[in-house]
Coordinates of C-alpha atoms and ligand atoms in Angstrom, one line a residue:
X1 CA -2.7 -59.8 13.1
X2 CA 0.6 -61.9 13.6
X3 CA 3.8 -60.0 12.7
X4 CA 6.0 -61.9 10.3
X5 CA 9.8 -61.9 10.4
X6 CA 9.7 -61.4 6.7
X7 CA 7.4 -61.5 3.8
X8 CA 7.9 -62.4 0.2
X9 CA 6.2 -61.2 -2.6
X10 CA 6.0 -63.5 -5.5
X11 CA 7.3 -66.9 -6.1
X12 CA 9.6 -66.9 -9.2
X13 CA 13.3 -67.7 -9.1
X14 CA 14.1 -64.4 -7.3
X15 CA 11.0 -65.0 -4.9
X16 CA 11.9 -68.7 -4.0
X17 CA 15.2 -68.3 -3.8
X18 CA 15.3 -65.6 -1.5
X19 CA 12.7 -67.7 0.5
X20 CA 15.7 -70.7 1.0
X21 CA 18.4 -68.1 2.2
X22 CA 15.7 -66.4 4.6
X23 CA 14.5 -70.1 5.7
X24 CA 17.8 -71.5 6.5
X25 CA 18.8 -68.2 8.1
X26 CA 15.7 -69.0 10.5
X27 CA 13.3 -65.9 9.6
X28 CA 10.6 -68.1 9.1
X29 CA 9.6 -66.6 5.9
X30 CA 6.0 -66.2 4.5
X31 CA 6.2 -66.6 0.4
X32 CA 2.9 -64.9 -1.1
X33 CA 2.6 -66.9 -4.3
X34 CA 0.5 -65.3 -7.1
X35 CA -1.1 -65.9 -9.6
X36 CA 1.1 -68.4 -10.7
X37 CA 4.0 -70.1 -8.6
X38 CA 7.2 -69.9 -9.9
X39 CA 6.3 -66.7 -12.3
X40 CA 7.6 -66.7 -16.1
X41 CA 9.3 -69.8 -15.7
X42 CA 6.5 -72.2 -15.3
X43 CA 5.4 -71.6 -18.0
X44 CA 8.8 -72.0 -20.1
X45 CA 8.7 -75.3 -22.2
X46 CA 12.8 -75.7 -21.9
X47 CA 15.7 -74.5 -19.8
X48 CA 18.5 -74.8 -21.0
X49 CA 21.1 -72.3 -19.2
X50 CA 20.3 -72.3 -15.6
X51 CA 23.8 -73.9 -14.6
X52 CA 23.7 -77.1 -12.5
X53 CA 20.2 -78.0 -14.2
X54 CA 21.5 -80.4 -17.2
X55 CA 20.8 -83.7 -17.7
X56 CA 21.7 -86.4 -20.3
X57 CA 18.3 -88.0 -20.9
X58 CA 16.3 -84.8 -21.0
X59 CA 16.4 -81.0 -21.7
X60 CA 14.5 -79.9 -18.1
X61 CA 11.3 -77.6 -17.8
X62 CA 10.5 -74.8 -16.3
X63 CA 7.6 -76.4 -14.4
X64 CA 10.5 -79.0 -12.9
X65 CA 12.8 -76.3 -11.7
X66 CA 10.0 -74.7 -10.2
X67 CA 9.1 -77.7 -8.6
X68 CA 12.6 -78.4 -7.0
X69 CA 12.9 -74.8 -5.7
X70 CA 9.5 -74.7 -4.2
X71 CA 11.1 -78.0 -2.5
X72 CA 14.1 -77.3 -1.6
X73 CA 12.8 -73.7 0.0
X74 CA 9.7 -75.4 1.8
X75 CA 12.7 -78.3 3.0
X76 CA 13.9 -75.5 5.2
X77 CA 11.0 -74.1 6.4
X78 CA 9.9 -71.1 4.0
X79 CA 5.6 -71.3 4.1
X80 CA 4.6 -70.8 0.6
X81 CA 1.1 -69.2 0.8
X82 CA -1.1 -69.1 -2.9
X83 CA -2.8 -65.9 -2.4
X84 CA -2.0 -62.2 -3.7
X85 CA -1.2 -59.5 -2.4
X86 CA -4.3 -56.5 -3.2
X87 CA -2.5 -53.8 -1.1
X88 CA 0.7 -53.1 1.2
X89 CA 1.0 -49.7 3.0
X90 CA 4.7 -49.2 3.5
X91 CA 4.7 -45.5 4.5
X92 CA 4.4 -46.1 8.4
X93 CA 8.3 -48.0 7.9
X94 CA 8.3 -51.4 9.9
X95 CA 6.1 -53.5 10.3
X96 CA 4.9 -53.1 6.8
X97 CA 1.2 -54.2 6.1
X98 CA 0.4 -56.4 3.1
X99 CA -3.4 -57.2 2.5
X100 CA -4.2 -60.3 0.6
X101 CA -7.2 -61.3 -0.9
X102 CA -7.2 -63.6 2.1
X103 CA -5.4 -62.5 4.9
X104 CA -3.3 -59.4 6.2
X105 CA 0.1 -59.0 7.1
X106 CA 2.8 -57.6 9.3
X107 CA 6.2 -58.2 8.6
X108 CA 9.1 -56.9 10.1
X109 CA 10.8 -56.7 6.6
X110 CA 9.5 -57.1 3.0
X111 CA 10.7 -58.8 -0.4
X112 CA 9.3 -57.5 -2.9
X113 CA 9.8 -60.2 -6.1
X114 CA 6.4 -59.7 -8.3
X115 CA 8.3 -60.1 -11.6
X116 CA 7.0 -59.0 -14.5
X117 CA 3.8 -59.6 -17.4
X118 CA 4.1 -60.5 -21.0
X119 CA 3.5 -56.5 -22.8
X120 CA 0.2 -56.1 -24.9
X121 CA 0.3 -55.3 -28.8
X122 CA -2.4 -52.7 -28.1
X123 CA -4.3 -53.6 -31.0
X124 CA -8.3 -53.6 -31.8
X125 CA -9.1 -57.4 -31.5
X126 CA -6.0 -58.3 -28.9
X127 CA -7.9 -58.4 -25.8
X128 CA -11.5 -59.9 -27.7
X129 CA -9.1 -62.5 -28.7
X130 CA -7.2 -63.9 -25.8
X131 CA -7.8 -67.8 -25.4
X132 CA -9.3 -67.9 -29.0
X133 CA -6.1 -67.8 -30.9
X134 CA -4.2 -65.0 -28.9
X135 CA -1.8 -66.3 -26.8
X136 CA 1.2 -64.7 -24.7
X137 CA 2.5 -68.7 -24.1
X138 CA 3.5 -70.8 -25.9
X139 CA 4.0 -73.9 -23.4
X140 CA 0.7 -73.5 -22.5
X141 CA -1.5 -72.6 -25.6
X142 CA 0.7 -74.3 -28.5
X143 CA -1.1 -77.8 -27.6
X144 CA -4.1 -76.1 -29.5
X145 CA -2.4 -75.4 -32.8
X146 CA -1.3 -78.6 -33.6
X147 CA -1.3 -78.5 -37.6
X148 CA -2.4 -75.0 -38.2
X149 CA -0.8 -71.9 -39.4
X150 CA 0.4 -69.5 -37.2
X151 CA 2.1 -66.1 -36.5
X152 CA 4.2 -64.8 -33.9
X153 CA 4.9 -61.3 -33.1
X154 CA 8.2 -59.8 -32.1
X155 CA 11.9 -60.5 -32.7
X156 CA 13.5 -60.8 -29.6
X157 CA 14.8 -64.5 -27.3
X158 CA 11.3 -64.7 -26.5
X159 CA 9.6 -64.9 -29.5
X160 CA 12.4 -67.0 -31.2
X161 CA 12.4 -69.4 -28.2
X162 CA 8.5 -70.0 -28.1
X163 CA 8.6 -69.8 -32.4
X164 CA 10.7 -73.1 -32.0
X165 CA 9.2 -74.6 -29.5
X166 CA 5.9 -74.1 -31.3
X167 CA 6.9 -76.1 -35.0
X168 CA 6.3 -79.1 -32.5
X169 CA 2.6 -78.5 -33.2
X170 CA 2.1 -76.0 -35.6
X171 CA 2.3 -76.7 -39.3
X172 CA 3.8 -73.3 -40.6
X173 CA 4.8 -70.5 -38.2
X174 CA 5.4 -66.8 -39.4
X175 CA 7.2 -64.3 -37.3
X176 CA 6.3 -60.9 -37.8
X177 CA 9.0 -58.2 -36.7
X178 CA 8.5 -54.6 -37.1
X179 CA 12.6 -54.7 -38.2
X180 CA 14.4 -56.4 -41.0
X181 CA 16.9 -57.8 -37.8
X182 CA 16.6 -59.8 -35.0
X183 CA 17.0 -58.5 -31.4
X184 CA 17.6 -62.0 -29.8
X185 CA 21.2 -63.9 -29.6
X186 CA 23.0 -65.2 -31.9
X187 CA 22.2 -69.1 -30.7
X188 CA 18.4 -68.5 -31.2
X189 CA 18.7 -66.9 -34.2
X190 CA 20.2 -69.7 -36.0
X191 CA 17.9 -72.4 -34.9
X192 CA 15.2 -70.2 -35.8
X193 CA 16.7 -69.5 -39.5
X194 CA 17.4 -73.3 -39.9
X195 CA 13.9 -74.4 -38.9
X196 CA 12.4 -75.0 -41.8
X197 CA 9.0 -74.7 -40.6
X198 CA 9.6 -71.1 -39.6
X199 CA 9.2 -68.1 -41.9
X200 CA 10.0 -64.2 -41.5
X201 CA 8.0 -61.2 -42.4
X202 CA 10.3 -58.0 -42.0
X203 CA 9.7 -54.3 -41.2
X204 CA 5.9 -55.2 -40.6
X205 CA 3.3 -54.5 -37.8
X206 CA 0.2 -55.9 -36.3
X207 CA -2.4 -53.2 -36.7
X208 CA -5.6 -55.5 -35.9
X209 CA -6.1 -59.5 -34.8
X210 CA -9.5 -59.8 -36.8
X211 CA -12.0 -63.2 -36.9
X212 CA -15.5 -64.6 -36.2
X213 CA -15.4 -66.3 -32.3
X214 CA -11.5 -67.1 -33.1
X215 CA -9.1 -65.3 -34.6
X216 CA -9.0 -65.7 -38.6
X217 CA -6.2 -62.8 -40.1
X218 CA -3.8 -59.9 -39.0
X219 CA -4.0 -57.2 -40.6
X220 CA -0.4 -56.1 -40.9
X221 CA 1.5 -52.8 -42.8
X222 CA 4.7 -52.7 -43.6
X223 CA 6.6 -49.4 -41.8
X224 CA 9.4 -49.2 -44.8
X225 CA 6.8 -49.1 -48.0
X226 CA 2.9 -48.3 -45.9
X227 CA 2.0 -51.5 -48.0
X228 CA -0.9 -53.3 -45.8
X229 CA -2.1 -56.9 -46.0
X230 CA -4.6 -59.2 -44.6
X231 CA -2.8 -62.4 -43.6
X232 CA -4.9 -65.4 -42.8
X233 CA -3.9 -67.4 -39.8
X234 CA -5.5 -69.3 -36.8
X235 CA -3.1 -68.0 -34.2
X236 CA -1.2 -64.9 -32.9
X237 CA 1.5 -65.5 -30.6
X238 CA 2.8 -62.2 -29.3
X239 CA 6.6 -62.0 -27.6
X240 CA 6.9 -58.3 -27.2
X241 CA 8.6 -57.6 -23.9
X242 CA 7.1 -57.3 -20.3
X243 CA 6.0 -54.9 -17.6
X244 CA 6.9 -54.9 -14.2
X245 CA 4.0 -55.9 -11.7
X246 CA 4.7 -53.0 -9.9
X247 CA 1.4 -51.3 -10.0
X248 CA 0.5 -52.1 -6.3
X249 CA 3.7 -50.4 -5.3
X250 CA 3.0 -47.1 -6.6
X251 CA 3.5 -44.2 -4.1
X252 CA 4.7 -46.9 -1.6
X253 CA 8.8 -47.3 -3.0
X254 CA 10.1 -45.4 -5.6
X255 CA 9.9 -46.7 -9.1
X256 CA 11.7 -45.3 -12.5
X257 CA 9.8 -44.2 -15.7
X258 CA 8.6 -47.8 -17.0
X259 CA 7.5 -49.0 -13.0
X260 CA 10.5 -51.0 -12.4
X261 CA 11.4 -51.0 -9.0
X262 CA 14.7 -48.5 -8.2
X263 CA 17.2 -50.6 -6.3
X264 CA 20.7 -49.7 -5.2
X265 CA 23.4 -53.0 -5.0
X266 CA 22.5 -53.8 -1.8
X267 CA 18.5 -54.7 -3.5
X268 CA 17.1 -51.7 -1.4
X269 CA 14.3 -50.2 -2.2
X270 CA 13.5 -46.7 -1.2
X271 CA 11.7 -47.5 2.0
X272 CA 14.5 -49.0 4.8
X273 CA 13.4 -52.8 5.7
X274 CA 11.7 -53.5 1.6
X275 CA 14.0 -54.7 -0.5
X276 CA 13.5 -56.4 -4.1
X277 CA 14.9 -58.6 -6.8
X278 CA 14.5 -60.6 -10.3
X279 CA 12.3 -58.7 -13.0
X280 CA 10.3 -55.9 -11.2
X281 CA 13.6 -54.1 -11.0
X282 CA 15.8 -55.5 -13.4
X283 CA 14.9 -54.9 -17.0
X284 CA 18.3 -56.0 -18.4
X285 CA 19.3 -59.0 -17.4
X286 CA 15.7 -60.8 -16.9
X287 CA 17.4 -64.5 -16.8
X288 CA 17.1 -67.3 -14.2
X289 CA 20.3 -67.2 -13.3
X290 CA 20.3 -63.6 -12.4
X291 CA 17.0 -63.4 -10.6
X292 CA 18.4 -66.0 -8.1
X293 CA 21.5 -64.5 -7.7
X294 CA 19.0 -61.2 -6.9
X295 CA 17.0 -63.1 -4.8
X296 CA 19.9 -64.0 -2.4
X297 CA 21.4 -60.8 -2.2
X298 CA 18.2 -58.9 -1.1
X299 CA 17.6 -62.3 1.8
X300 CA 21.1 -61.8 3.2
X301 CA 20.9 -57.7 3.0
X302 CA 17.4 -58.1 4.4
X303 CA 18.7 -60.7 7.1
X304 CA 21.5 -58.2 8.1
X305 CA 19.4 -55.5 8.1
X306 CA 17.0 -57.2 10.8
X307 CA 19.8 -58.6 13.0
X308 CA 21.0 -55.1 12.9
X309 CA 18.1 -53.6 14.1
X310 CA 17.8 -56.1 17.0
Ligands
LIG1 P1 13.0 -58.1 -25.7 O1 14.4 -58.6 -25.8 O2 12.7 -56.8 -25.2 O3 12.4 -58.2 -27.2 C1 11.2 -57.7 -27.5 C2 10.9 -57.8 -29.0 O4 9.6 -57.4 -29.3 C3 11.9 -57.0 -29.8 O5 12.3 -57.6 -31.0 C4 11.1 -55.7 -30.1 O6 11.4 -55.1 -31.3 C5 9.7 -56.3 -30.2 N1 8.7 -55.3 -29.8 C6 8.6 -54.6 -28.7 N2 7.5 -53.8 -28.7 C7 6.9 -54.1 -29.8 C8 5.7 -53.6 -30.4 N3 4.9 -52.7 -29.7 N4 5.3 -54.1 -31.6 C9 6.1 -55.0 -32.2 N5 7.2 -55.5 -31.8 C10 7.6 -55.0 -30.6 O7 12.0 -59.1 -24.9 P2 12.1 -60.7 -24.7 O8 12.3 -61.4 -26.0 O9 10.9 -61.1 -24.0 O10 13.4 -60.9 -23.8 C11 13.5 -60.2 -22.6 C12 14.8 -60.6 -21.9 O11 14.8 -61.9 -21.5 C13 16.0 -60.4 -22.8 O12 17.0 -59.9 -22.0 C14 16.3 -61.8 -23.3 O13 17.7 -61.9 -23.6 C15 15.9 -62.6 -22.1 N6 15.5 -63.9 -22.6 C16 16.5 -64.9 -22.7 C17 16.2 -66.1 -23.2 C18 17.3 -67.1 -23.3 O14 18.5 -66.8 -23.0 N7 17.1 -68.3 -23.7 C19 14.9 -66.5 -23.5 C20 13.9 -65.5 -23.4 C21 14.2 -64.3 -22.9 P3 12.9 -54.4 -31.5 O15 13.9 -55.4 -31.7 O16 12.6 -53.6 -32.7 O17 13.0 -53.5 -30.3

């Protein structure tokens, strides 16, 4: 097995990002992919605050920025491997061993940048359902709806950004919140109001995604009176939050109630030499912007902390 300078786990914002600063710091970095490069934001239809990324003949997509940071990391050197990671074994401190489904690893210093899953409803007929008519994107399911009616679930950026984006295609979109006020930003939340395609059901929960093959109703109660109601639709599009993709870290670093990873401001982990940024350890912030500006810190602290070592 050849020993890495550093490996990188994941290959969103946080993960590419902190590949360029470790490339052009000449670590030589190896960036373990995924299941999908570039994370959550490949599969965002619009970008529209990452600062520097504005143009007057087009709003960009996620799938472009992605495209521009895989470039501009690779320019430098960073070797972006698509592959994920099964196991690490961090215990024995550095080298750390990552296992692959392809390959194993030794790296003198780890980046842990997973990022984090669209959260389940947890309802009977959620899972039956997924890819006929449940959906957890937008940008790449919303194609299929093109003039039928559909809901979305949950009140939040997310499910106002993706209940926009989807009146391109869908003939009459319903959001279903379980309060009677938005969570996301004021911004959204206008467009949303003013779109005239989309309309709001308040105080109200998903109990059950019911069909034949595809989905056909929600069955839906409403928390204030207990009323409950069958509502017909051809798609549920659920925006409920995320989970960190922390699970093959348990008992390796320590992580807080909800698996996020526990980081200090220097983006250490627990374990001296693994280190980690962008949305398995922050839960507040969870924007582009912030996830880069993650991904740098932990490169230069991870960086120091090898030429200090030397
Ligand atoms: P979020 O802000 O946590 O909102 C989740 C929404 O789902 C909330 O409205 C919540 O209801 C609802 N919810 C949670 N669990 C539920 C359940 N079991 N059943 C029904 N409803 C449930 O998540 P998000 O919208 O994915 O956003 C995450 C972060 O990314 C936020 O910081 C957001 O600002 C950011 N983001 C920003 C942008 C942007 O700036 N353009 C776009 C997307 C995301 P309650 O409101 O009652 O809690």
């Amino acid at each position: 097995m050849e020993k890495e300078r550093v490996v990188i786990i994941g290959s969103g914002p946080a993960g590419l990002t902190a590949a360029l600063y470790t490339a052009r710091g000449q670590l030589n970095p190896v960036v373990i992919a995924g299941n999908q490069l570039g994370g959550q934001i490949s599969l965002t239809a619009e970008v529209e605050n990452y600062p520097g990324f504005f143009f007057d003949d087009h709003t960009p997509t996620g799938p472009e920025l992605v495209e521009v940071m895989q470039k501009q990391a690779e320019h430098f050197g960073a070797r972006i491997v698509f592959d994920e990671v099964v196991e690490v074994d961090f215990t024995k401190g550095s080298p750390f061993y990552i296992k692959t489904y392809g390959k194993e690893y030794l790296a003198d210093a780890v980046i842990v940048t997973a990022g984090a899953s669209p959260r389940r409803l947890g309802v009977p007929g959620e899972e039956a359902f997924i890819g006929r008519g449940v959906s957890y994107c937008g940008t790449c399911d919303g194609f299929f709806f093109r003039g039928k009616d559909i809901v979305v679930v949950g009140g939040g950026d997310s499910a106002m950004e993706e209940a926009i984006f989807l009146t391109r295609f869908a003939n009459s979109v319903r959001v279903i919140h379980r309060r009677d006020q938005l969570r996301a930003g004021a911004t959204l939340q206008k467009r949303a109001f003013a779109n005239e395609k989309i309309s709001f059901i308040w105080d109200t929960v998903v109990e059950e995604i019911v069909g034949n093959g595809t989905v056909q109703a929600v069955k839906v109660r409403n928390v204030k009176s207990e009323e409950t109601a069958v509502l017909p639709t051809d798609g549920v599009f659920i925006f409920i939050g995320h989970y960190p993709n922390s699970k093959f870290l348990e008992g390796q670093v320590e992580l807080d109630e909800h698996g996020y990873v526990i980081t200090d401001e220097m983006m250490r982990t627990s374990v001296e030499g693994v280190f980690a940024a962008g949305e398995i350890q922050d839960a507040v912030y969870r924007q582009i912007a912030t996830s880069v500006g993650q991904g740098c810190a932990a490169a230069l602290q991870a960086e120091r902390w090898l030429s200090e070592r030397e």
